[in-house]
Short mmCIF file of C-alpha atoms in Angstrom, two decimals:
data_model
loop_
_atom_site.label_atom_id
_atom_site.label_comp_id
_atom_site.label_asym_id
_atom_site.label_seq_id
_atom_site.Cartn_x
_atom_site.Cartn_y
_atom_site.Cartn_z
CA UNK A 1 -0.22 0.71 -0.39
CA UNK A 2 1.32 3.24 -0.99
CA UNK A 3 1.05 6.20 0.95
CA UNK A 4 -1.08 9.84 -0.05
CA UNK A 5 1.09 11.72 -1.12
CA UNK A 6 0.63 15.44 0.29
CA UNK A 7 1.91 18.75 -1.24
CA UNK A 8 2.53 22.43 -0.96
CA UNK A 9 1.04 26.04 -2.52
CA UNK A 10 1.69 29.05 -2.38
CA UNK A 11 -0.05 32.50 -3.17
CA UNK A 12 2.84 35.00 -2.09
CA UNK A 13 2.74 38.87 -2.76
CA UNK A 14 5.31 39.63 -4.45
CA UNK A 15 4.99 35.72 -6.02
CA UNK A 16 9.40 36.40 -6.75
CA UNK A 17 9.28 35.83 -3.42
CA UNK A 18 12.12 33.06 -2.57
CA UNK A 19 10.59 29.84 -0.72
CA UNK A 20 12.39 28.24 1.99
CA UNK A 21 11.19 24.76 3.34
CA UNK A 22 12.69 23.41 6.17
CA UNK A 23 16.15 25.35 5.35
CA UNK A 24 16.32 24.42 1.88
CA UNK A 25 15.42 26.53 -1.39
CA UNK A 26 12.12 25.78 -3.13
CA UNK A 27 12.93 28.15 -6.33
CA UNK A 28 9.67 31.51 -6.18
CA UNK A 29 7.04 31.24 -4.70
CA UNK A 30 5.23 31.86 -7.79
CA UNK A 31 6.73 29.04 -8.88
CA UNK A 32 4.66 27.24 -6.49
CA UNK A 33 1.09 28.38 -7.54
CA UNK A 34 -1.62 27.46 -9.03
CA UNK A 35 -0.21 24.75 -11.79
CA UNK A 36 2.71 23.32 -9.84
CA UNK A 37 2.82 22.19 -6.14
CA UNK A 38 5.46 20.28 -4.74
CA UNK A 39 5.51 16.99 -2.79
CA UNK A 40 6.42 16.88 0.83
CA UNK A 41 6.40 15.36 3.74
CA UNK A 42 2.48 15.26 5.65
CA UNK A 43 4.06 17.48 9.23
CA UNK A 44 4.38 20.28 10.39
CA UNK A 45 7.45 22.64 8.34
CA UNK A 46 9.55 25.75 9.44
CA UNK A 47 9.13 27.84 5.49
CA UNK A 48 10.95 30.94 5.04
CA UNK A 49 9.61 33.98 2.25
CA UNK A 50 12.61 36.22 1.41
CA UNK A 51 12.75 38.81 -1.31
CA UNK A 52 14.85 41.62 -0.66
CA UNK A 53 12.89 44.61 -0.62
CA UNK A 54 9.91 42.92 1.69
CA UNK A 55 10.40 42.35 4.86
CA UNK A 56 11.47 38.69 5.49
CA UNK A 57 8.56 36.31 6.43
CA UNK A 58 8.67 32.62 9.32
CA UNK A 59 6.20 30.51 10.17
CA UNK A 60 5.08 27.23 10.43
CA UNK A 61 2.71 25.38 8.03
CA UNK A 62 1.19 22.24 8.51
CA UNK A 63 0.57 20.06 5.76
CA UNK A 64 -2.38 17.18 5.97
CA UNK A 65 -1.80 13.42 4.12
CA UNK A 66 -3.23 13.04 1.34
CA UNK A 67 -3.94 16.46 0.79
CA UNK A 68 -2.45 20.08 -0.91
CA UNK A 69 -1.77 22.87 1.79
CA UNK A 70 -1.99 25.95 0.52
CA UNK A 71 -0.02 28.87 2.37
CA UNK A 72 -0.90 32.71 1.34
CA UNK A 73 1.00 35.63 2.27
CA UNK A 74 2.03 39.03 1.72
CA UNK A 75 4.48 40.50 2.61
CA UNK A 76 5.14 44.21 3.32
CA UNK A 77 7.64 46.48 1.77
CA UNK A 78 10.21 47.55 2.21
CA UNK A 79 11.60 51.70 2.31
CA UNK A 80 13.70 51.85 -1.21
CA UNK A 81 17.44 52.11 -1.08
CA UNK A 82 19.17 55.63 -2.46
CA UNK A 83 21.97 55.48 -4.91
CA UNK A 84 24.73 55.40 -6.64
CA UNK A 85 24.09 51.91 -7.85
CA UNK A 86 25.85 49.42 -9.43
CA UNK A 87 24.65 45.67 -11.18
CA UNK A 88 25.45 43.15 -10.94
CA UNK A 89 24.05 40.65 -13.82
CA UNK A 90 23.89 37.00 -13.35
CA UNK A 91 23.98 34.05 -16.17
CA UNK A 92 23.29 30.23 -15.73
CA UNK A 93 21.70 27.00 -17.71
CA UNK A 94 19.01 26.69 -14.39
CA UNK A 95 17.20 30.10 -14.28
CA UNK A 96 16.24 29.31 -10.78
CA UNK A 97 18.81 29.13 -9.11
CA UNK A 98 19.32 30.92 -5.80
CA UNK A 99 21.40 34.44 -5.54
CA UNK A 100 22.69 35.26 -2.45
CA UNK A 101 24.67 38.38 -1.11
CA UNK A 102 26.09 38.11 1.68
CA UNK A 103 24.54 34.84 2.90
CA UNK A 104 20.92 36.97 1.44
CA UNK A 105 18.68 35.70 -1.13
CA UNK A 106 18.37 38.81 -3.66
CA UNK A 107 16.32 36.40 -5.84
CA UNK A 108 16.98 33.39 -8.49
CA UNK A 109 19.49 33.47 -11.36
CA UNK A 110 16.98 34.15 -14.47
CA UNK A 111 15.80 38.28 -12.70
CA UNK A 112 19.12 39.39 -13.27
CA UNK A 113 20.14 38.29 -17.05
CA UNK A 114 18.02 40.12 -19.62
CA UNK A 115 18.51 43.22 -21.55
CA UNK A 116 17.37 45.26 -18.24
CA UNK A 117 17.54 42.77 -15.74
CA UNK A 118 19.77 43.66 -13.16
CA UNK A 119 20.85 43.92 -9.67
CA UNK A 120 21.27 47.16 -8.13
CA UNK A 121 23.54 47.18 -4.84
CA UNK A 122 25.97 50.10 -3.54
CA UNK A 123 29.44 50.47 -4.31
CA UNK A 124 31.65 47.81 -2.57
CA UNK A 125 32.65 44.38 -1.68
CA UNK A 126 30.10 41.27 -1.91
CA UNK A 127 30.76 36.75 -1.56
CA UNK A 128 28.30 35.93 -4.09
CA UNK A 129 26.80 32.22 -3.82
CA UNK A 130 24.88 30.65 -6.16
CA UNK A 131 23.05 27.17 -5.92
CA UNK A 132 21.19 25.72 -8.86
CA UNK A 133 17.87 23.34 -7.39
CA UNK A 134 20.17 20.76 -8.20
CA UNK A 135 23.13 21.90 -5.52
CA UNK A 136 25.24 22.84 -7.29
CA UNK A 137 27.01 25.61 -5.90
CA UNK A 138 28.83 28.64 -7.17
CA UNK A 139 31.26 30.66 -4.72
CA UNK A 140 33.33 33.96 -5.86
CA UNK A 141 33.47 37.92 -4.17
CA UNK A 142 32.95 40.57 -6.26
CA UNK A 143 33.35 44.00 -6.38
CA UNK A 144 30.47 47.13 -7.21
CA UNK A 145 31.15 49.42 -8.64
CA UNK A 146 29.25 52.76 -9.08
CA UNK A 147 27.13 53.05 -12.73
CA UNK A 148 28.59 50.31 -13.36
CA UNK A 149 27.98 46.04 -14.19
CA UNK A 150 29.94 43.19 -12.92
CA UNK A 151 28.91 39.94 -15.21
CA UNK A 152 28.83 36.40 -13.90
CA UNK A 153 28.23 33.78 -16.52
CA UNK A 154 27.87 30.22 -15.51
CA UNK A 155 27.30 28.90 -18.60
CA UNK A 156 30.99 29.14 -19.60
#
């Protein structure tokens, strides 16, 4: 006899917030919404929602065996930072790889890869870490300068 499968879905504003379940990055909240869900063991789980322009949220969710549990949450917007800024562009074959700056989740790689898509950062030195959804990790130090773009290309 097979155990009943349980799932977690999210209805989070903003949908680009990173979802962490029991410390594991699952991807952007929008990916775990209407069309997709994440298989999870029944029971109580710790959830964190992280988006750098919003206050972080954490809490517990109880998933019932054989059911789909939906987590609904709206994050509170933080004040807008002031310039000057430099920018970081990330190129990764896994578009939902998590991007961390100085240990803080900033978004997923595809958010910072495109014609006008960049992560704006104040000038300075940073520790960059990119973790794919499969667990592959890339770490390096970067220097951001005002009005300049640093590109980290992991497809080479």
